[in-house]
mmCIF file of C-alpha atoms and ligand atoms in Angstrom:
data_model
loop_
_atom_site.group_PDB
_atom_site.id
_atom_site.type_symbol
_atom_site.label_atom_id
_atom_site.label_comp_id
_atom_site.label_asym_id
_atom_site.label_seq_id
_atom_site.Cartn_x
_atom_site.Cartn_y
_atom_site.Cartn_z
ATOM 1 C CA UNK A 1 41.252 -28.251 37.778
ATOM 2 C CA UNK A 2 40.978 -27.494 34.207
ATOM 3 C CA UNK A 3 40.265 -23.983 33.109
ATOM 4 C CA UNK A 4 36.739 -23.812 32.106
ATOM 5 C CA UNK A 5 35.738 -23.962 27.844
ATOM 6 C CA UNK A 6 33.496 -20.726 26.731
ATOM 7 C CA UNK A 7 30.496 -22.007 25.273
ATOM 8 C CA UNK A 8 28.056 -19.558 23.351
ATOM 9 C CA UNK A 9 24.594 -20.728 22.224
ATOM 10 C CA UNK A 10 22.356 -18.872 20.454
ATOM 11 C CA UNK A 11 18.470 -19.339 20.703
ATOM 12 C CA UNK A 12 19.332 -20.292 24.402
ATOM 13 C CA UNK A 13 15.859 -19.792 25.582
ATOM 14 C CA UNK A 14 14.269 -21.844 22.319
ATOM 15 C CA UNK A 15 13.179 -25.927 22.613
ATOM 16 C CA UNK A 16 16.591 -26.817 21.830
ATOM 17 C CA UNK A 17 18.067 -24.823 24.088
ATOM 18 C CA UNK A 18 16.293 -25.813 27.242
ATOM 19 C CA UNK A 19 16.925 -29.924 26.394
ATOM 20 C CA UNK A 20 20.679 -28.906 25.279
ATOM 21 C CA UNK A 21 22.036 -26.715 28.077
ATOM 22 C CA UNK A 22 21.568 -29.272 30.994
ATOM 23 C CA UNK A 23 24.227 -31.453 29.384
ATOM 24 C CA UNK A 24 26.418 -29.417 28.391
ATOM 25 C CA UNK A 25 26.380 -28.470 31.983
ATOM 26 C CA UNK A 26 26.434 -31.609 32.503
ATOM 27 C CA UNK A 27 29.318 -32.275 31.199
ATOM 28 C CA UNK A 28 28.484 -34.666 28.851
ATOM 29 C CA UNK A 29 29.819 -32.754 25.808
ATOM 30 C CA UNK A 30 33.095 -32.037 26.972
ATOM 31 C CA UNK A 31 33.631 -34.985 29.812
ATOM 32 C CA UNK A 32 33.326 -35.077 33.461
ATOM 33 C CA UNK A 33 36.294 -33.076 34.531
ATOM 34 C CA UNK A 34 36.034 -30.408 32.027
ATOM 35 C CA UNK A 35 34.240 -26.842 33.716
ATOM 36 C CA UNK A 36 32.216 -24.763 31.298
ATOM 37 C CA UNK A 37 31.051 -21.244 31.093
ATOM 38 C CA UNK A 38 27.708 -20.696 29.535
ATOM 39 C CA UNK A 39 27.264 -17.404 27.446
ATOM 40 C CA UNK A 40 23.744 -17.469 26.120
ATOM 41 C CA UNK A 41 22.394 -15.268 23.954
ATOM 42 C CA UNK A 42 19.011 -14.591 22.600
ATOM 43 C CA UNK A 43 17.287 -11.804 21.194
ATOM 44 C CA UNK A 44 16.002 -8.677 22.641
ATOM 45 C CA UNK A 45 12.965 -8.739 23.304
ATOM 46 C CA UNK A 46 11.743 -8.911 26.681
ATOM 47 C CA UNK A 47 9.650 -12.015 26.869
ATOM 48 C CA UNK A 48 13.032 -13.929 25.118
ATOM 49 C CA UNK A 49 15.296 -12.271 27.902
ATOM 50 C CA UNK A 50 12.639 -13.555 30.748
ATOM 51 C CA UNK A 51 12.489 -16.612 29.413
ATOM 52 C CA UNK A 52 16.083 -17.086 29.655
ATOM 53 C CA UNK A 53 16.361 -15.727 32.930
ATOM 54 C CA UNK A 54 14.278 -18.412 33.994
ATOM 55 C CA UNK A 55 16.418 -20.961 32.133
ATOM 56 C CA UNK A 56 19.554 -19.743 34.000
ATOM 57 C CA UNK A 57 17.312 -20.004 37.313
ATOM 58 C CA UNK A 58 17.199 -23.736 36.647
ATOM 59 C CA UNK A 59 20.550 -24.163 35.868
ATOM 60 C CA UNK A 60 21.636 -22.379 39.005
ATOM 61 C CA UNK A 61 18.851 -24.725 40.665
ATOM 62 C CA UNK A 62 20.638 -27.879 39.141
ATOM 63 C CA UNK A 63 23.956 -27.042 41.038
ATOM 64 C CA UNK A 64 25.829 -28.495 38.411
ATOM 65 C CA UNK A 65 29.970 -28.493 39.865
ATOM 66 C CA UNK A 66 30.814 -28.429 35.997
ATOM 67 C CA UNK A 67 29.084 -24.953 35.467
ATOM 68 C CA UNK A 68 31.532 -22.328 36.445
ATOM 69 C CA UNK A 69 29.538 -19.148 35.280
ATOM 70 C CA UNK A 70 26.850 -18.056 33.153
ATOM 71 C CA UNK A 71 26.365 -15.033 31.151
ATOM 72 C CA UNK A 72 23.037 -14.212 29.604
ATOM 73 C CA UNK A 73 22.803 -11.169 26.944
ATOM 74 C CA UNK A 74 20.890 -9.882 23.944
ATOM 75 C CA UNK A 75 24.446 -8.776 22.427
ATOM 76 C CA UNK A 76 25.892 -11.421 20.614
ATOM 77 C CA UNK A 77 29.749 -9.275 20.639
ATOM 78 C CA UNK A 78 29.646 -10.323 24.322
ATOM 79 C CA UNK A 79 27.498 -13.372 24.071
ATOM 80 C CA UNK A 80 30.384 -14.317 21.436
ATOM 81 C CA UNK A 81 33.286 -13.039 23.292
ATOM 82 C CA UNK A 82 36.505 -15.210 24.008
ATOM 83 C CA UNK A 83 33.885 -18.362 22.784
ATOM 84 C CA UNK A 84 35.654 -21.512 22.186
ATOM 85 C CA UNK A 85 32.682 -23.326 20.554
ATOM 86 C CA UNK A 86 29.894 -21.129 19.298
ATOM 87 C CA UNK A 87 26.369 -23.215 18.669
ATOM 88 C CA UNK A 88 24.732 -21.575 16.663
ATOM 89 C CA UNK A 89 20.808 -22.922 17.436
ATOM 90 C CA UNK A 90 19.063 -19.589 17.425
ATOM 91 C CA UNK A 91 16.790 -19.668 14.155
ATOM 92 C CA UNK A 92 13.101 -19.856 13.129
ATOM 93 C CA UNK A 93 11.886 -23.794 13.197
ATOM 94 C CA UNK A 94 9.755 -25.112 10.166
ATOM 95 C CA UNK A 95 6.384 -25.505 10.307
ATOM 96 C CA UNK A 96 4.000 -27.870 8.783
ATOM 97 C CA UNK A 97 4.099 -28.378 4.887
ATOM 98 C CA UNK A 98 7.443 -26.537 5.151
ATOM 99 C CA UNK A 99 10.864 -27.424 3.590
ATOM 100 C CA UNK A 100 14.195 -26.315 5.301
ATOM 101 C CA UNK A 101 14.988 -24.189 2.540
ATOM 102 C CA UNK A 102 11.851 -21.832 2.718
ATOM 103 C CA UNK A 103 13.633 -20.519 5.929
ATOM 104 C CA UNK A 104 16.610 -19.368 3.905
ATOM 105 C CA UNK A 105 16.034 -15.741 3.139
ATOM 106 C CA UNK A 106 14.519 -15.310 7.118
ATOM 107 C CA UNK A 107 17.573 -17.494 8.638
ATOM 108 C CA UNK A 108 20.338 -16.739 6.756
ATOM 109 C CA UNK A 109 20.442 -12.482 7.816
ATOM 110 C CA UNK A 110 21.174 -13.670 11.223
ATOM 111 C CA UNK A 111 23.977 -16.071 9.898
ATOM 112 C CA UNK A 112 25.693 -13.257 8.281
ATOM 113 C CA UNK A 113 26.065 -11.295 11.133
ATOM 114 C CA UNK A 114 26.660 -14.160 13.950
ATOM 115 C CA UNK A 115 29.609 -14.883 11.550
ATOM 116 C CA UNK A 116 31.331 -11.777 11.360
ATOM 117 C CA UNK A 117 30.904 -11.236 15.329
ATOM 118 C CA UNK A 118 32.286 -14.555 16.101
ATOM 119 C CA UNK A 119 35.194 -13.933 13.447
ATOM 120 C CA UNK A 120 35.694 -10.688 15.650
ATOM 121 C CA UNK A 121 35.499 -11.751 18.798
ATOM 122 C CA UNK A 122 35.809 -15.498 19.363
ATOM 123 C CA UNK A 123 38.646 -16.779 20.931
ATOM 124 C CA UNK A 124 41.587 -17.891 19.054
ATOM 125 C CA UNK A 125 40.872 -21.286 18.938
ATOM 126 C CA UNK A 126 37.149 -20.678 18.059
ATOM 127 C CA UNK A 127 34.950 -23.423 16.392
ATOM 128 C CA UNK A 128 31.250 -23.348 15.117
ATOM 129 C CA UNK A 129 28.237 -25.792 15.153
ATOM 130 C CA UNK A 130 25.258 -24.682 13.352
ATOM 131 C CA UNK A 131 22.180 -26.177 13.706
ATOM 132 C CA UNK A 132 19.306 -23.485 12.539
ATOM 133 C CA UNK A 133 17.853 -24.625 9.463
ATOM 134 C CA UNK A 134 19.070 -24.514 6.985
ATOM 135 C CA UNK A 135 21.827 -26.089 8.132
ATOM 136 C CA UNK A 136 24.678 -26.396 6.292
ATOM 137 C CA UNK A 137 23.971 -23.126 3.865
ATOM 138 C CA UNK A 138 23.609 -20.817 7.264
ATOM 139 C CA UNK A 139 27.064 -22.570 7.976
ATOM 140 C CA UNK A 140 28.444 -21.579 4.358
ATOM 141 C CA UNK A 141 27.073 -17.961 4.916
ATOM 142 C CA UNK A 142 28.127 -17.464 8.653
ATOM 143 C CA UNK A 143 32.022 -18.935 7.320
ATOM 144 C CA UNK A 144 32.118 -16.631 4.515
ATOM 145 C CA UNK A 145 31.770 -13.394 6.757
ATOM 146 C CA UNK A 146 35.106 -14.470 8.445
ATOM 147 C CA UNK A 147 38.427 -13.086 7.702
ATOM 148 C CA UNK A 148 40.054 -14.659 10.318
ATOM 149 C CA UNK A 149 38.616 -18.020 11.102
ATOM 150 C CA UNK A 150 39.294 -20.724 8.660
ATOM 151 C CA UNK A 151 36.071 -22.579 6.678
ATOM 152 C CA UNK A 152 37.623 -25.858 9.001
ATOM 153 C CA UNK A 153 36.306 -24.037 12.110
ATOM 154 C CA UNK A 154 32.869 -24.037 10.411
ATOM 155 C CA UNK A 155 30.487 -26.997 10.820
ATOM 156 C CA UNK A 156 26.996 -27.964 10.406
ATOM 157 C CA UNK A 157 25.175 -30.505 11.999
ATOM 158 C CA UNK A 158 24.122 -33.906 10.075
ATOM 159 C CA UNK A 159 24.635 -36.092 13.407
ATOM 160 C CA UNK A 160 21.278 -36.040 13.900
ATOM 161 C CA UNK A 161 20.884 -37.745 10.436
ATOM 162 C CA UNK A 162 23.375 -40.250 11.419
ATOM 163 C CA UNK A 163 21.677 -41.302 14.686
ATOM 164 C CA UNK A 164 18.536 -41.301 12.703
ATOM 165 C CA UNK A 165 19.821 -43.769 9.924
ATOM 166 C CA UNK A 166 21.469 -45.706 12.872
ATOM 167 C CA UNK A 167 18.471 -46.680 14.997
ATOM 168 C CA UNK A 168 16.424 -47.585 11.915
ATOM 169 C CA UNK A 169 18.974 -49.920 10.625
ATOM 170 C CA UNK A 170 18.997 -51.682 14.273
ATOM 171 C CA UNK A 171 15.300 -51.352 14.515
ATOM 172 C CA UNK A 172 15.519 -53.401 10.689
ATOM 173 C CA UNK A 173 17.907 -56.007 12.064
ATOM 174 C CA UNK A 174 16.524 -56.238 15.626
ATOM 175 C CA UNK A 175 19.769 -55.535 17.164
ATOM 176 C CA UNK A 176 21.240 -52.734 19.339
ATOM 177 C CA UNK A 177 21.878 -49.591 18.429
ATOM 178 C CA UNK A 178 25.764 -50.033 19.801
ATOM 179 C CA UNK A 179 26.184 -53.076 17.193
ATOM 180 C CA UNK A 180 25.726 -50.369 14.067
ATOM 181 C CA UNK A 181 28.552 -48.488 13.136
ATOM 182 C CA UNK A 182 29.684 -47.161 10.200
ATOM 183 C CA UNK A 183 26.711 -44.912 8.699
ATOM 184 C CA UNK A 184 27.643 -41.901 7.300
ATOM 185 C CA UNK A 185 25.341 -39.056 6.537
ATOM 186 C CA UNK A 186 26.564 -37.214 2.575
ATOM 187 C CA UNK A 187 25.091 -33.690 1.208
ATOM 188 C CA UNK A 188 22.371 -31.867 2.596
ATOM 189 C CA UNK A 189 20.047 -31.863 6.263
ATOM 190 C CA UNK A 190 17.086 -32.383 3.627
ATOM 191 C CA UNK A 191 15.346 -35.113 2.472
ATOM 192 C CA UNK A 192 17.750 -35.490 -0.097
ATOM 193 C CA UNK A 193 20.830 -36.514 2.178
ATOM 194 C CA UNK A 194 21.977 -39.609 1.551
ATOM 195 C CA UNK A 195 22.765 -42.195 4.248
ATOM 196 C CA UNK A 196 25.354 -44.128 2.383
ATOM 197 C CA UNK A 197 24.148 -47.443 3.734
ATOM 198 C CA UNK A 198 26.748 -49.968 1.722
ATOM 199 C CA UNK A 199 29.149 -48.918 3.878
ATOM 200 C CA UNK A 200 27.631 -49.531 6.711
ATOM 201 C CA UNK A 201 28.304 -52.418 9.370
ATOM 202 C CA UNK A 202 26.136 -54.496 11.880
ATOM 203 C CA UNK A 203 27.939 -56.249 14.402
ATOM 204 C CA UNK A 204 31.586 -55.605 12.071
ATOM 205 C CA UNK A 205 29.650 -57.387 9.232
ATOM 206 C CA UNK A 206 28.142 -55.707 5.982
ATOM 207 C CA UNK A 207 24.710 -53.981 6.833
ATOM 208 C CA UNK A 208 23.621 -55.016 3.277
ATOM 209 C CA UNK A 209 24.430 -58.474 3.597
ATOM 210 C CA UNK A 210 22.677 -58.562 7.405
ATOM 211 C CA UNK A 211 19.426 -57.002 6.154
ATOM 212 C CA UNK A 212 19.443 -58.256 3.055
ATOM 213 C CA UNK A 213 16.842 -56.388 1.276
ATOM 214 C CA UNK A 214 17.961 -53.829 -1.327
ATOM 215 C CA UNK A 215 14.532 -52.487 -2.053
ATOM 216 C CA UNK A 216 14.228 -51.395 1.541
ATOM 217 C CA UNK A 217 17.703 -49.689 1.573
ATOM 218 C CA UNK A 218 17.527 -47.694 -1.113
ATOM 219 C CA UNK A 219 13.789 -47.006 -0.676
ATOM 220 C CA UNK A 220 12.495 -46.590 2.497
ATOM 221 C CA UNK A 221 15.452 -46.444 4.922
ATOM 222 C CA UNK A 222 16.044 -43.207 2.757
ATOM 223 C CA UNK A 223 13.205 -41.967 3.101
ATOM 224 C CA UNK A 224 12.338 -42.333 6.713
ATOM 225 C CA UNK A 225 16.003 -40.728 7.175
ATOM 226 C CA UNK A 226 15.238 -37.988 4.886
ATOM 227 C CA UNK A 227 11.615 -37.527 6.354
ATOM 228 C CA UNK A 228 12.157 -37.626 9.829
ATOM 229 C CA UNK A 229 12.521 -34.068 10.726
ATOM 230 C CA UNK A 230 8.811 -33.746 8.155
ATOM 231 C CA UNK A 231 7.323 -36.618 10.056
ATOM 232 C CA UNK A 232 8.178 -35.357 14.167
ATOM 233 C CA UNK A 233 6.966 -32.019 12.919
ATOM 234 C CA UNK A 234 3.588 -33.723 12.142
ATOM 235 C CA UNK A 235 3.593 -36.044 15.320
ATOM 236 C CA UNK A 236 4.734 -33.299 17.955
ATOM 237 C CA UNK A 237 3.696 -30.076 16.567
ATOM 238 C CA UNK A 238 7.038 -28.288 16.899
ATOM 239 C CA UNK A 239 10.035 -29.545 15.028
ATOM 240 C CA UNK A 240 12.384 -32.142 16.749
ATOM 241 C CA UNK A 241 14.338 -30.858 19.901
ATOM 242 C CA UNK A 242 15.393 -33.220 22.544
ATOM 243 C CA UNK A 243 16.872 -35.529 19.516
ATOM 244 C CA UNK A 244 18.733 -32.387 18.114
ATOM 245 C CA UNK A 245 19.804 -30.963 20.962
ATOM 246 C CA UNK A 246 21.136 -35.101 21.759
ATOM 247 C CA UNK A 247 22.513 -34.963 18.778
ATOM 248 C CA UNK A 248 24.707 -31.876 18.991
ATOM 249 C CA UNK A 249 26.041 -32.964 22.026
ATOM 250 C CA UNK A 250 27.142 -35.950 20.456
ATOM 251 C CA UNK A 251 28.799 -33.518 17.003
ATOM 252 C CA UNK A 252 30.690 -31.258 19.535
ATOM 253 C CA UNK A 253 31.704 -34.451 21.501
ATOM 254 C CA UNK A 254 32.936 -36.390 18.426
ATOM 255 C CA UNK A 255 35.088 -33.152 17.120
ATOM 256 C CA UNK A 256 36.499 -33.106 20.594
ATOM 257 C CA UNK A 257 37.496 -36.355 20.837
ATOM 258 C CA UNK A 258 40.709 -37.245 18.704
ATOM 259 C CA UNK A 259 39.586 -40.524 16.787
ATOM 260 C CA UNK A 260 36.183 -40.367 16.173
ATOM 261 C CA UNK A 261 34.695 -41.059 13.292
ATOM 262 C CA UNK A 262 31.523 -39.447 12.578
ATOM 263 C CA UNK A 263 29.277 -36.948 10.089
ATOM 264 C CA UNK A 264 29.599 -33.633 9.596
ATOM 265 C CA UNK A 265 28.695 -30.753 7.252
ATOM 266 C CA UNK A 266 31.909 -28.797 6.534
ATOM 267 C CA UNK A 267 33.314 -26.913 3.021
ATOM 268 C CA UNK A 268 33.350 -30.086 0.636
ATOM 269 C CA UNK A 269 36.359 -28.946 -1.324
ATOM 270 C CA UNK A 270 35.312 -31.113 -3.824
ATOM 271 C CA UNK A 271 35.494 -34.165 -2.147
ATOM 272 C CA UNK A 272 33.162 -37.385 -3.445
ATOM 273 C CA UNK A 273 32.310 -35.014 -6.618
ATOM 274 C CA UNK A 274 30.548 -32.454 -4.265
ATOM 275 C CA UNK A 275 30.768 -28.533 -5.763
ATOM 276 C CA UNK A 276 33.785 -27.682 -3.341
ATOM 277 C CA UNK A 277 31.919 -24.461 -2.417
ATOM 278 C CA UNK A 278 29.055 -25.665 -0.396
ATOM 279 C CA UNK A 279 29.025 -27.254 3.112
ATOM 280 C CA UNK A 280 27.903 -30.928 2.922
ATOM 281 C CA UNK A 281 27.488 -34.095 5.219
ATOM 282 C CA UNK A 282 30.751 -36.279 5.200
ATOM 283 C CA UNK A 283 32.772 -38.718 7.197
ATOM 284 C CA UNK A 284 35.295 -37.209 8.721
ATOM 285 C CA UNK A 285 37.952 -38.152 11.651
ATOM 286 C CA UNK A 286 38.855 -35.981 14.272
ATOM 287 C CA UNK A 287 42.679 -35.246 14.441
ATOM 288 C CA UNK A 288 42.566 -33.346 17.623
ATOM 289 C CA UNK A 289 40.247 -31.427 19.715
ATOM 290 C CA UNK A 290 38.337 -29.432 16.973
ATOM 291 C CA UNK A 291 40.030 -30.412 13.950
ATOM 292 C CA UNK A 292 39.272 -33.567 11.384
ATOM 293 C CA UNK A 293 40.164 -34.705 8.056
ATOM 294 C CA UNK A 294 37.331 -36.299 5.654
ATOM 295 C CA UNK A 295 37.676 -39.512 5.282
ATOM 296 C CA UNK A 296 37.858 -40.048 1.687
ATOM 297 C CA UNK A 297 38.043 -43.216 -0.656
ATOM 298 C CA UNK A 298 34.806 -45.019 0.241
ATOM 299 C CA UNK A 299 33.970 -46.687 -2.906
ATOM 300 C CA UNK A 300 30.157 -45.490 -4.760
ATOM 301 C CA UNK A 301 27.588 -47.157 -6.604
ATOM 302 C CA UNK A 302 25.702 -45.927 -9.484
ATOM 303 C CA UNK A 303 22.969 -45.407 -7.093
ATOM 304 C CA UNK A 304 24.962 -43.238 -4.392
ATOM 305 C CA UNK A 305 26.610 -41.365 -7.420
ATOM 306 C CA UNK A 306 23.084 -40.580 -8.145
ATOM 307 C CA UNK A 307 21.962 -39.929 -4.979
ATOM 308 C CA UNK A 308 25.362 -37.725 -4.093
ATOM 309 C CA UNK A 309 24.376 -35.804 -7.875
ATOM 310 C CA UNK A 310 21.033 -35.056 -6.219
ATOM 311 C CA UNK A 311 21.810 -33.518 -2.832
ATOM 312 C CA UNK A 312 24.947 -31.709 -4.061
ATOM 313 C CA UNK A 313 22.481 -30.421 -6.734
ATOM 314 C CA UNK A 314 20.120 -28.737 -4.349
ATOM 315 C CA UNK A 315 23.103 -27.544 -1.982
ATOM 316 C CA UNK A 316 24.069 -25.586 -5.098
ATOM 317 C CA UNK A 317 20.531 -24.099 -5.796
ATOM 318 C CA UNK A 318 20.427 -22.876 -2.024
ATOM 319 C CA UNK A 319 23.933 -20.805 -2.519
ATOM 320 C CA UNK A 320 22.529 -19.470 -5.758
ATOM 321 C CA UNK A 321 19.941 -18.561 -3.649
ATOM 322 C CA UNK A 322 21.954 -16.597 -1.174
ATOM 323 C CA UNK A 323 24.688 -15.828 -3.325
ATOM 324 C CA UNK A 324 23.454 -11.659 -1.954
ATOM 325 C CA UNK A 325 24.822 -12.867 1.352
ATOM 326 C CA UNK A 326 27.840 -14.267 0.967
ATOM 327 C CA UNK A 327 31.337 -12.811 1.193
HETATM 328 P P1 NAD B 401 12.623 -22.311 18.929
HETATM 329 O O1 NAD B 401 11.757 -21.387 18.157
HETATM 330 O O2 NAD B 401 12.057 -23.087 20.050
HETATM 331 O O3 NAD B 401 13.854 -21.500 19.527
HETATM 332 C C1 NAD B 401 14.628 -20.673 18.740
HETATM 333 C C2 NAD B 401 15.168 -19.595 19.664
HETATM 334 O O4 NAD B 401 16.108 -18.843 18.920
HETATM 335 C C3 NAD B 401 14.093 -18.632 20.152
HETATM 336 O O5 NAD B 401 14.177 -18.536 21.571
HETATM 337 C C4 NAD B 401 14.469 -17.312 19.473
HETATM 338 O O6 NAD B 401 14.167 -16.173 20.291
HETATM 339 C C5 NAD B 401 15.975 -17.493 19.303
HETATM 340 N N1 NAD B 401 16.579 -16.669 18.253
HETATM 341 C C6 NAD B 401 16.071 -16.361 17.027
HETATM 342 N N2 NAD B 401 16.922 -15.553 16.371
HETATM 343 C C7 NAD B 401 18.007 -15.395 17.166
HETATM 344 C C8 NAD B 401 19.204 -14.654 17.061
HETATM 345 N N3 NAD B 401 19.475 -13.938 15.961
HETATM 346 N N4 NAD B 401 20.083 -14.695 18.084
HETATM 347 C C9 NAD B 401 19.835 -15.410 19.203
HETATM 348 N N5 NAD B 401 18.685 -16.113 19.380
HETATM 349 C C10 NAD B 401 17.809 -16.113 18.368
HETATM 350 O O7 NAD B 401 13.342 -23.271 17.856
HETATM 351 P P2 NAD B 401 14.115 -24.637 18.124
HETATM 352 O O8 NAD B 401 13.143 -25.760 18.103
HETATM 353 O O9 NAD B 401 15.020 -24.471 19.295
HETATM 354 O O10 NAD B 401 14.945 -24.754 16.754
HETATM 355 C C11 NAD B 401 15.979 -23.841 16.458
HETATM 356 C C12 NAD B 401 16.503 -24.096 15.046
HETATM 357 O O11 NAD B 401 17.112 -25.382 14.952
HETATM 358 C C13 NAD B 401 15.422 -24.070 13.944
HETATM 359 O O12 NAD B 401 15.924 -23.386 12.807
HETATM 360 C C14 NAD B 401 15.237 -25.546 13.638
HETATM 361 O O13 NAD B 401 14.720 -25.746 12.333
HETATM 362 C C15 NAD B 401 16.652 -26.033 13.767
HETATM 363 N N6 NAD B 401 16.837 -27.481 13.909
HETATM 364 C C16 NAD B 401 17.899 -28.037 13.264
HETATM 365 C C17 NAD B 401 18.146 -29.396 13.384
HETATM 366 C C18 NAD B 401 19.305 -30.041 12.672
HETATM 367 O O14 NAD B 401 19.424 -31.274 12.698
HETATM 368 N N7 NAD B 401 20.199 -29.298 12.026
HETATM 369 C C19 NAD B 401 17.299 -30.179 14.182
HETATM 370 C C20 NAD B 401 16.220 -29.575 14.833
HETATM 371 C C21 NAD B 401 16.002 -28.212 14.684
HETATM 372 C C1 LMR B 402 14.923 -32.068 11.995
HETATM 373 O O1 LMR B 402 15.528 -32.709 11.126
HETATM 374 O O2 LMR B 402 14.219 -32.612 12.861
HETATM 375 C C2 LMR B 402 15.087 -30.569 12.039
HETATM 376 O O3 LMR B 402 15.906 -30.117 10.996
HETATM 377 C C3 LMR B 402 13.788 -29.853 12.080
HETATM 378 C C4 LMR B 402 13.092 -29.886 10.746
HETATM 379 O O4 LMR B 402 12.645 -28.838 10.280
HETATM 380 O O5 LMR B 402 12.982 -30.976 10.174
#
């Protein structure tokens, strides 16, 4: 038997929480022979700490053989302690009319001080997954607290961009979702990302040549990408949450898993002309469990130039933003 992984997630009691801890218990993000112990943290207030209780109830009731303890706290330095992966979901959602960004001031306090704690007292091998919006600047500010833990150990989650851009292009070409491959999600979990869709293949051929219609590619297909997050907020009433916590599954399961190819926000270091400061959507592969390389040299248009311009220009204005909480 394997010794169990230490996962921490924060906002463990939230919508995201109660679709996402059933598979990690599961074991669908770490495999079917790997135990996990779940350390779940929320804040303290009583009617967050019942409703995690009765989270943990149903766990217990699922009698998953994967789940070889739980630990439930309003203290992240033991909610955090010995953590292997740290996902970092505990945040205030958007509401209507809102962009990701106006969270930034509200979100980003709790980023600097999840960072430091984890830098303290993760385990030695210790990698993050943010999710709470905004995304990849909570990441940035949670990474710059830490003396310890590299900015490599830092991610933020654009899969859920990916598996956005993914169905729409087979829902465009009226094939599976398994025959598209190849999407990749660059620069910000905003409407300005930018789902590089020339790269892209259907069934090992060229999405562009499959589809065939430009105008929809570089119009609408962005858009509904971008929008998506705007448009489930409208339908549901609460932001997405079953599809994000799906999603992260899928991140944590693709950094796991040597060979993957996938997207995710990490420190650009400058790579496809982003500012090498911020944290922005990019293909990467994963070398081994945890660690990836971006996967550089896709050729851009004029167009994704532009569009790259645009979402590494906003990624900038959010760290100006912020720039009080870094460091
Ligand atoms: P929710 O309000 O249902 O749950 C959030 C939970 O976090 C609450 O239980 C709250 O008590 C807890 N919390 C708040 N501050 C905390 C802290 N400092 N420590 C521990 N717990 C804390 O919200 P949700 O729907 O689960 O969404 C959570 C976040 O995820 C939001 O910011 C949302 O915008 C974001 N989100 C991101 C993506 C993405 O693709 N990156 C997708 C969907 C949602
Ligand atoms: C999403 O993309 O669904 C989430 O980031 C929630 C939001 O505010 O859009």
């Amino acid at each position: 038997m394997k010794s169990p992984i230490k996962v921490a997630v924060t906002g463990a009691a939230g919508q995201i929480g109660y679709a996402l801890l059933p598979r990690i218990a599961s074991g669908a993000m770490f495999g079917p022979d790997q135990p996990v112990i779940l350390q779940l943290i929320e804040v303290p207030f009583e009617k967050a700490m019942k409703a995690l209780e009765g989270v943990a109830m149903e766990l217990d009731d699922c009698a998953f053989p994967l789940l070889s303890g739980m630990v439930l706290t309003d203290d992240p330095k033991v909610g955090f302690a010995d953590a292997n992966w740290s996902l970092l979901v505990g945040a205030r959602p958007r509401g209507p009319g809102m962009e990701r960004a106006d969270l930034l001031k509200e979100n980003g306090k709790i980023f600097t001080a999840q960072g430091a704690i984890i830098d303290e007292v993760a385990a030695e091998d210790a990698r993050v997954a943010v999710v709470g919006n905004p995304a990849n600047t909570n990441c940035m500010i949670a990474a710059s607290k830490a003396r310890r833990l590299t900015p490599d150990r830092f991610t933020a989650m654009v899969r859920l961009d990916q598996n956005r851009a993914q169905s729409q292009l087979a829902k465009k070409a009226g094939v599976a979702t398994t025959d598209v491959t190849d999407i990749f999600i660059y620069g910000n979990h905003s409407p300005s990302m930018f789902p590089a869709f020339a790269h892209a293949k259907i069934s090992g051929k060229p999405a562009r040549e499959v589809i065939n219609d430009d105008a929809w590619l570089m119009g609408p297909f962005c858009e509904i990408v971008g929008k998506r997050g705007a448009a489930i907020i409208a339908a549901r009433g609460a932001s997405s949450a079953a599809s994000a916590a799906s999603s992260l599954v899928d991140h944590v399961r693709s950094l796991f898993t040597p060979g993957s190819i996938h997207s995710v926000a990490v420190k650009s270091n400058g790579h496809y002309g982003f500012d090498p400061e911020v944290w922005a959507g990019l293909p990467v592969k994963t070398t081994s469990p945890g660690a990836f390389e971006v996967i550089t040299g896709f050729e851009m248009c004029e167009f994704a130039k532009s569009k790259i311009a645009a979402t590494n220009k906003e990624l900038v204005e959010e760290r100006t933003m912020v720039a009080d909480m870094l460091g």
